[in-house]
N, CA, C and O atoms as a MOPAC input file, in Angstrom:
PM7 MOZYME 1SCF
protein

 N     16.70200 1    38.63300 1    14.43900 1
 C     17.12700 1    37.14000 1    14.68200 1
 C     18.21500 1    37.10300 1    15.77700 1
 O     18.21000 1    36.19200 1    16.60500 1
 N     19.13100 1    38.06200 1    15.79400 1
 C     20.21700 1    37.67800 1    16.52500 1
 C     19.80400 1    37.88900 1    17.91600 1
 O     20.13900 1    37.14600 1    18.83900 1
 N     19.01300 1    39.00100 1    18.04200 1
 C     18.46100 1    39.21100 1    19.43100 1
 C     17.73900 1    37.78800 1    20.15200 1
 O     17.75600 1    37.41100 1    21.32400 1
 N     17.21300 1    37.28600 1    19.13000 1
 C     16.19300 1    36.03900 1    19.72400 1
 C     17.25100 1    35.01500 1    20.01400 1
 O     17.13800 1    34.26800 1    20.98500 1
 N     18.34000 1    34.95900 1    19.14600 1
 C     19.11600 1    33.91500 1    19.69900 1
 C     19.84700 1    34.55000 1    20.84400 1
 O     20.05100 1    33.69600 1    21.70700 1
 N     20.18400 1    35.39200 1    21.08200 1
 C     20.80700 1    35.65300 1    22.20300 1
 C     20.43100 1    35.51000 1    23.66200 1
 O     21.11100 1    35.22900 1    24.64800 1
 N     19.00000 1    35.81800 1    23.48900 1
 C     17.94000 1    35.43200 1    24.68100 1
 C     17.41800 1    33.94400 1    24.75500 1
 O     16.38200 1    33.67700 1    25.36400 1
 N     18.09500 1    33.08600 1    24.18100 1
 C     17.55300 1    31.63900 1    24.13100 1
 C     18.76000 1    31.15600 1    24.73500 1
 O     19.88200 1    31.65900 1    24.68300 1
 N     18.21400 1    29.66600 1    25.56200 1
 C     19.18700 1    28.81500 1    26.05700 1
 C     19.55200 1    27.54600 1    24.95800 1
 O     20.44700 1    26.71000 1    25.08100 1
 N     18.61200 1    27.67900 1    23.90100 1
 C     19.42900 1    26.69800 1    22.86300 1
 C     18.57900 1    27.22300 1    21.80200 1
 O     17.65900 1    28.02900 1    21.94000 1
 N     19.03200 1    26.61800 1    20.61800 1
 C     18.20600 1    26.72700 1    19.55300 1
 C     18.56200 1    25.39300 1    18.42000 1
 O     19.70900 1    25.01700 1    18.18100 1
 N     17.44600 1    24.85900 1    17.87000 1
 C     17.53200 1    23.87500 1    17.00900 1
 C     17.54800 1    24.51700 1    15.65600 1
 O     16.86800 1    25.50000 1    15.36300 1
 N     18.24700 1    23.98800 1    14.97100 1
 C     18.25100 1    24.35700 1    13.64300 1
 C     18.46400 1    23.17700 1    12.32000 1
 O     19.53800 1    22.66400 1    12.00600 1
 N     17.59100 1    23.01600 1    11.89700 1
 C     17.44200 1    21.89500 1    10.83400 1
 C     18.29000 1    22.24000 1     9.62300 1
 O     17.63600 1    22.95800 1     8.86600 1
 N     19.45300 1    21.99900 1     9.18800 1
 C     20.10000 1    22.53000 1     7.97700 1
 C     19.75500 1    21.55400 1     7.01000 1
 O     19.58300 1    22.04500 1     5.89400 1
 N     19.58100 1    20.18000 1     7.08900 1
 C     19.27000 1    19.05500 1     5.88600 1
 C     18.32200 1    19.66600 1     5.42000 1
 O     17.52000 1    20.34400 1     6.06200 1
 N     18.33500 1    19.44500 1     4.06200 1
 C     17.07100 1    20.00600 1     3.43300 1
 C     16.64700 1    21.01300 1     3.39700 1
 O     15.72200 1    21.17700 1     2.60100 1
 N     17.00300 1    21.93500 1     4.05000 1
 C     16.56800 1    23.30900 1     4.23500 1
 C     17.96500 1    24.35000 1     3.64300 1
 O     17.65900 1    25.20500 1     2.81200 1
 N     19.19500 1    24.27400 1     4.00100 1
 C     20.27100 1    25.06300 1     3.18000 1
 C     21.01000 1    24.08300 1     2.50300 1
 O     21.63100 1    24.40100 1     1.49000 1
 N     21.02700 1    22.90300 1     2.93800 1
 C     21.94800 1    21.75600 1     2.30600 1
 C     21.28200 1    20.64600 1     2.10200 1
 O     20.49600 1    20.13100 1     2.89700 1
 N     21.59800 1    20.22300 1     0.96700 1
 C     20.48500 1    18.70400 1     0.51300 1
 C     21.80600 1    17.59000 1     0.92500 1
 O     22.77100 1    17.56800 1     0.16000 1
 N     21.80100 1    16.82100 1     1.96500 1
 C     22.95000 1    15.69600 1     1.72000 1
 C     22.46800 1    14.51600 1     1.20100 1
 O     23.21700 1    13.54000 1     1.16200 1
 N     21.09400 1    14.43300 1     0.71200 1
 C     20.63500 1    12.87500 1     0.47700 1
 C     21.90300 1    12.39100 1    -0.69000 1
 O     22.39900 1    11.26600 1    -0.62900 1
 N     22.21400 1    13.14200 1    -1.45900 1
 C     23.43700 1    12.61400 1    -2.58900 1
 C     24.71000 1    11.92000 1    -1.71800 1
 O     25.24400 1    10.84200 1    -1.97900 1
 N     25.07200 1    12.90900 1    -0.52800 1
 C     26.38300 1    12.49400 1     0.17000 1
 C     26.18500 1    11.17400 1     0.60000 1
 O     26.92900 1    10.21100 1     0.41700 1
 N     24.82900 1    11.23300 1     1.34400 1
 C     24.73300 1     9.65100 1     2.33100 1
 C     24.54700 1     8.47900 1     1.05800 1
 O     25.00700 1     7.34100 1     1.13900 1
 N     23.88200 1     8.93300 1     0.03900 1
 C     24.26500 1     7.52000 1    -1.27300 1
 C     25.41200 1     7.47900 1    -1.57500 1
 O     25.56300 1     6.59700 1    -2.42000 1
 N     26.49100 1     8.06000 1    -1.28900 1
 C     27.76700 1     7.89100 1    -1.70800 1
 C     28.37800 1     7.27000 1    -0.65500 1
 O     29.26000 1     6.46600 1    -0.95900 1
 N     28.10900 1     7.45400 1     0.66200 1
 C     28.79200 1     6.79500 1     1.61200 1
 C     28.12200 1     5.39700 1     1.95700 1
 O     28.66000 1     4.54300 1     2.66300 1
 N     26.59500 1     5.25400 1     1.22900 1
 C     26.37900 1     4.03500 1     1.21800 1
 C     27.19000 1     2.85100 1     0.05800 1
 O     27.53600 1     1.69000 1     0.27500 1
 N     27.30700 1     3.67100 1    -1.18900 1
 C     27.91500 1     3.15600 1    -2.15800 1
 C     29.05700 1     2.43500 1    -1.86800 1
 O     29.21700 1     1.22700 1    -2.04000 1
 N     30.21100 1     3.60800 1    -1.21000 1
 C     31.37200 1     3.31200 1    -0.70100 1
 C     31.26000 1     1.82000 1     0.22900 1
 O     31.89800 1     0.80300 1    -0.04100 1
 N     30.45800 1     1.94400 1     1.18000 1
 C     30.16200 1     1.10100 1     2.42700 1
 C     30.38300 1    -0.32200 1     1.42600 1
 O     31.38600 1    -1.03400 1     1.39000 1
 N     29.24200 1    -0.46100 1     0.72200 1
 C     28.80700 1    -1.65700 1    -0.12700 1
 C     30.00000 1    -1.85600 1    -0.70300 1
 O     30.39300 1    -3.01800 1    -0.60000 1
 N     30.86000 1    -0.96600 1    -1.39300 1
 C     32.10600 1    -1.41600 1    -2.16300 1
 C     32.94200 1    -2.27800 1    -1.51800 1
 O     33.30200 1    -3.38700 1    -1.91500 1
 N     33.28500 1    -1.62300 1    -0.32800 1
 C     34.73400 1    -2.20600 1     0.51600 1
 C     33.90100 1    -3.59100 1     0.74700 1
 O     34.74400 1    -4.46900 1     0.93300 1
 N     32.82700 1    -4.04100 1     0.79800 1
 C     32.63400 1    -5.29800 1     1.06600 1
 C     32.44000 1    -6.15000 1    -0.20200 1
 O     32.52400 1    -7.37400 1    -0.11200 1
 N     32.26100 1    -5.73300 1    -1.02100 1
 C     32.23500 1    -6.27500 1    -2.79900 1
 C     30.84500 1    -6.66700 1    -2.85500 1
 O     30.48100 1    -7.64100 1    -3.51400 1
 N     30.02300 1    -5.91400 1    -2.15900 1
 C     28.62000 1    -6.16400 1    -2.33700 1
 C     27.61300 1    -4.93500 1    -2.93500 1
 O     27.43800 1    -3.80400 1    -2.47900 1
 N     27.01400 1    -5.59100 1    -4.13900 1
 C     26.28600 1    -4.76900 1    -5.12400 1
 C     25.27600 1    -4.15100 1    -4.53400 1
 O     24.34800 1    -4.87100 1    -4.16600 1
 N     25.16700 1    -2.44700 1    -4.25000 1
 C     24.11800 1    -2.03900 1    -3.33800 1
 C     22.75600 1    -1.89600 1    -4.44300 1
 O     22.58500 1    -1.38500 1    -5.55000 1
 N     22.02600 1    -2.56000 1    -3.58400 1
 C     20.21900 1    -3.09800 1    -4.32100 1
 C     19.53500 1    -1.10700 1    -4.22400 1
 O     19.55700 1    -0.32700 1    -3.27100 1
 N     19.03400 1    -0.93000 1    -5.60400 1
 C     18.48600 1     0.21600 1    -5.57100 1
 C     17.54000 1     0.87700 1    -4.32900 1
 O     17.48400 1     2.08800 1    -4.11800 1
 N     16.80600 1    -0.15100 1    -3.54500 1
 C     16.00600 1     0.39300 1    -2.50000 1
 C     16.61500 1     0.68900 1    -1.23000 1
 O     15.95100 1     1.15700 1    -0.30600 1
 N     17.92700 1     0.42300 1    -1.13000 1
 C     18.38600 1     0.46100 1     0.34400 1
 C     18.43500 1     1.75000 1     0.51100 1
 O     17.58600 1     1.86200 1     1.39400 1
 N     18.91500 1     3.10700 1     0.25100 1
 C     18.70800 1     4.26000 1     0.85700 1
 C     17.27600 1     4.65700 1     0.98900 1
 O     17.04300 1     5.46400 1     1.88900 1
 N     16.47500 1     4.32800 1     0.41100 1
 C     15.09600 1     4.76300 1     1.06200 1
 C     14.57700 1     3.62600 1     2.01500 1
 O     13.65600 1     3.85400 1     2.79900 1
 N     15.07400 1     2.62300 1     1.94600 1
 C     14.93400 1     1.57700 1     3.10000 1
 C     15.15000 1     2.28200 1     4.72800 1
 O     14.39800 1     2.34700 1     5.70100 1
 N     16.61900 1     2.77700 1     4.46400 1
 C     17.15200 1     3.13900 1     5.73900 1
 C     16.78000 1     4.88000 1     6.18200 1
 O     16.82200 1     5.32800 1     7.32700 1
 N     16.43300 1     5.62900 1     4.96500 1
 C     16.10000 1     6.79900 1     5.53300 1
 C     15.56200 1     7.42900 1     6.49800 1
 O     15.72200 1     8.60600 1     6.81900 1
 N     14.70200 1     6.37400 1     7.12000 1
 C     13.57100 1     6.68800 1     8.01300 1
 C     14.33300 1     6.21700 1     9.43400 1
 O     14.06600 1     7.02200 1    10.32600 1
 N     15.01100 1     5.37700 1     9.78300 1
 C     15.97100 1     4.63700 1    10.54600 1
 C     16.71900 1     5.48800 1    11.32000 1
 O     16.88600 1     6.64800 1    10.94200 1
 N     17.22800 1     5.06200 1    12.41300 1
 C     18.29300 1     5.68900 1    13.54600 1
 C     19.44000 1     4.95600 1    13.07000 1
 O     19.34200 1     3.82200 1    12.60100 1
 N     20.48400 1     5.56200 1    13.18000 1
 C     21.90900 1     4.74400 1    12.83600 1
 C     21.87700 1     3.45900 1    13.23700 1
 O     22.07800 1     2.58900 1    12.38900 1
 N     21.58200 1     3.04400 1    14.78800 1
 C     21.30900 1     1.81300 1    15.15800 1
 C     20.39600 1     0.56000 1    14.47700 1
 O     20.61300 1    -0.64500 1    14.34400 1
 N     19.37100 1     1.36000 1    14.14500 1
 C     18.26800 1     0.36700 1    13.42500 1
 C     18.91700 1     0.19400 1    11.82300 1
 O     18.75000 1    -0.86700 1    11.22100 1
 N     19.64400 1     1.30000 1    11.22500 1
 C     20.04700 1     0.85700 1     9.81200 1
 C     21.20100 1    -0.04600 1     9.96900 1
 O     21.21700 1    -1.13300 1     9.39100 1
 N     22.16600 1     0.35200 1    10.72200 1
 C     22.93400 1    -1.00600 1    11.00400 1
 C     22.89400 1    -2.36500 1    11.40400 1
 O     23.77200 1    -3.19100 1    11.15600 1
 N     21.53900 1    -2.62900 1    12.21600 1
 C     20.97600 1    -3.94600 1    12.44600 1
 C     20.20200 1    -4.23000 1    11.12800 1
 O     20.37300 1    -5.38200 1    10.73100 1
 N     19.40200 1    -3.47000 1    10.36200 1
 C     18.92500 1    -3.93700 1     9.04800 1
 C     19.94700 1    -4.46500 1     7.85100 1
 O     19.84400 1    -5.42000 1     7.08000 1
 N     21.00700 1    -3.42300 1     8.01500 1
 C     21.88400 1    -3.97600 1     7.01200 1
 C     22.84400 1    -5.06200 1     7.39300 1
 O     23.50600 1    -5.60900 1     6.51100 1
 N     22.95700 1    -5.39800 1     8.61300 1
 C     23.56700 1    -6.59300 1     8.72400 1
 C     23.11800 1    -7.85300 1     8.44100 1
 O     23.64700 1    -8.88800 1     8.03300 1
 N     21.73600 1    -7.43200 1     8.83600 1
 C     20.67700 1    -8.93600 1     8.54000 1
 C     20.28800 1    -9.12700 1     7.09700 1
 O     20.19400 1   -10.27900 1     6.67400 1
 N     20.02200 1    -7.97000 1     6.20200 1
 C     19.58300 1    -7.77300 1     5.11500 1
 C     20.90300 1    -8.63600 1     4.28500 1
 O     20.72000 1    -9.60000 1     3.54200 1
 N     22.02900 1    -8.12500 1     4.56500 1
 C     23.09600 1    -8.31500 1     3.61300 1
 C     23.99200 1    -9.67000 1     4.14300 1
 O     24.91700 1   -10.11500 1     3.46400 1
 N     23.62800 1   -10.20000 1     5.31500 1
 C     24.47500 1   -11.06000 1     5.92600 1
 C     25.99500 1   -10.45900 1     6.19300 1
 O     26.95900 1   -10.92200 1     5.58300 1
 N     26.09900 1    -9.60100 1     6.96500 1
 C     27.47100 1    -8.82600 1     7.02500 1
 C     27.63700 1    -9.32200 1     8.30300 1
 O     26.65700 1    -9.19300 1     9.03600 1
 N     28.76800 1    -9.93800 1     8.83500 1
 C     29.22100 1   -10.33500 1     9.99000 1
 C     30.36400 1    -8.87200 1    10.53900 1
 O     31.59500 1    -8.91100 1    10.55700 1
 N     29.48800 1    -7.70000 1    10.93200 1
 C     30.35800 1    -6.95900 1    11.62200 1
 C     29.14500 1    -6.49200 1    12.74100 1
 O     27.93400 1    -6.69600 1    12.82300 1
 N     29.98400 1    -5.87800 1    13.41500 1
 C     29.13600 1    -5.30700 1    14.83000 1
 C     28.56200 1    -4.14100 1    14.30500 1
 O     29.13500 1    -3.48300 1    13.43700 1
 N     27.28100 1    -3.78900 1    14.85300 1
 C     26.56100 1    -2.71600 1    14.77100 1
 C     27.22600 1    -1.35100 1    15.09400 1
 O     26.90700 1    -0.31700 1    14.50600 1
 N     28.09200 1    -1.40600 1    15.98700 1
 C     28.81300 1     0.09100 1    16.43200 1
 C     29.88600 1     0.13800 1    15.65900 1
 O     30.30000 1     1.28300 1    15.47600 1
 N     30.53200 1    -0.78300 1    15.09800 1
 C     31.49700 1    -0.94100 1    13.94900 1
 C     31.15800 1    -0.26000 1    12.54400 1
 O     31.98700 1     0.34200 1    11.86100 1
 N     29.71600 1    -0.45900 1    12.19300 1
 C     28.97000 1    -0.35100 1    10.87600 1
 C     28.67700 1     1.47900 1    11.09400 1
 O     28.79200 1     2.23100 1    10.12600 1
 N     28.29900 1     2.00000 1    12.48600 1
 C     27.95300 1     2.78000 1    12.55900 1
 C     29.33400 1     3.95800 1    12.64700 1
 O     29.36400 1     5.04500 1    12.07000 1
 N     30.14800 1     3.51900 1    13.31800 1
 C     31.61600 1     4.58400 1    13.68700 1
 C     32.28400 1     4.55500 1    11.90600 1
 O     33.00900 1     5.46900 1    11.51500 1
 N     31.97700 1     3.62700 1    11.18900 1
 C     32.51000 1     3.50600 1     9.76500 1
 C     31.85600 1     4.71400 1     9.03400 1
 O     32.08400 1     4.91100 1     7.84100 1

């Protein structure tokens, strides 16, 4: 395996759900995001944004919850 990596110009490794399951961590991030704004997190939120890019999820969140924030600010947070 090491020889294969040494001879490569690039390596792509998908750690999420292979070695590490970050699903719970993202859920906690989302809960904290809504808690800071005094908004109750809806049960389908994580599932709804799970396949979106950060930009798509920020736009969706702004529209769905009438949040008056810039998408880039939400992404940075």
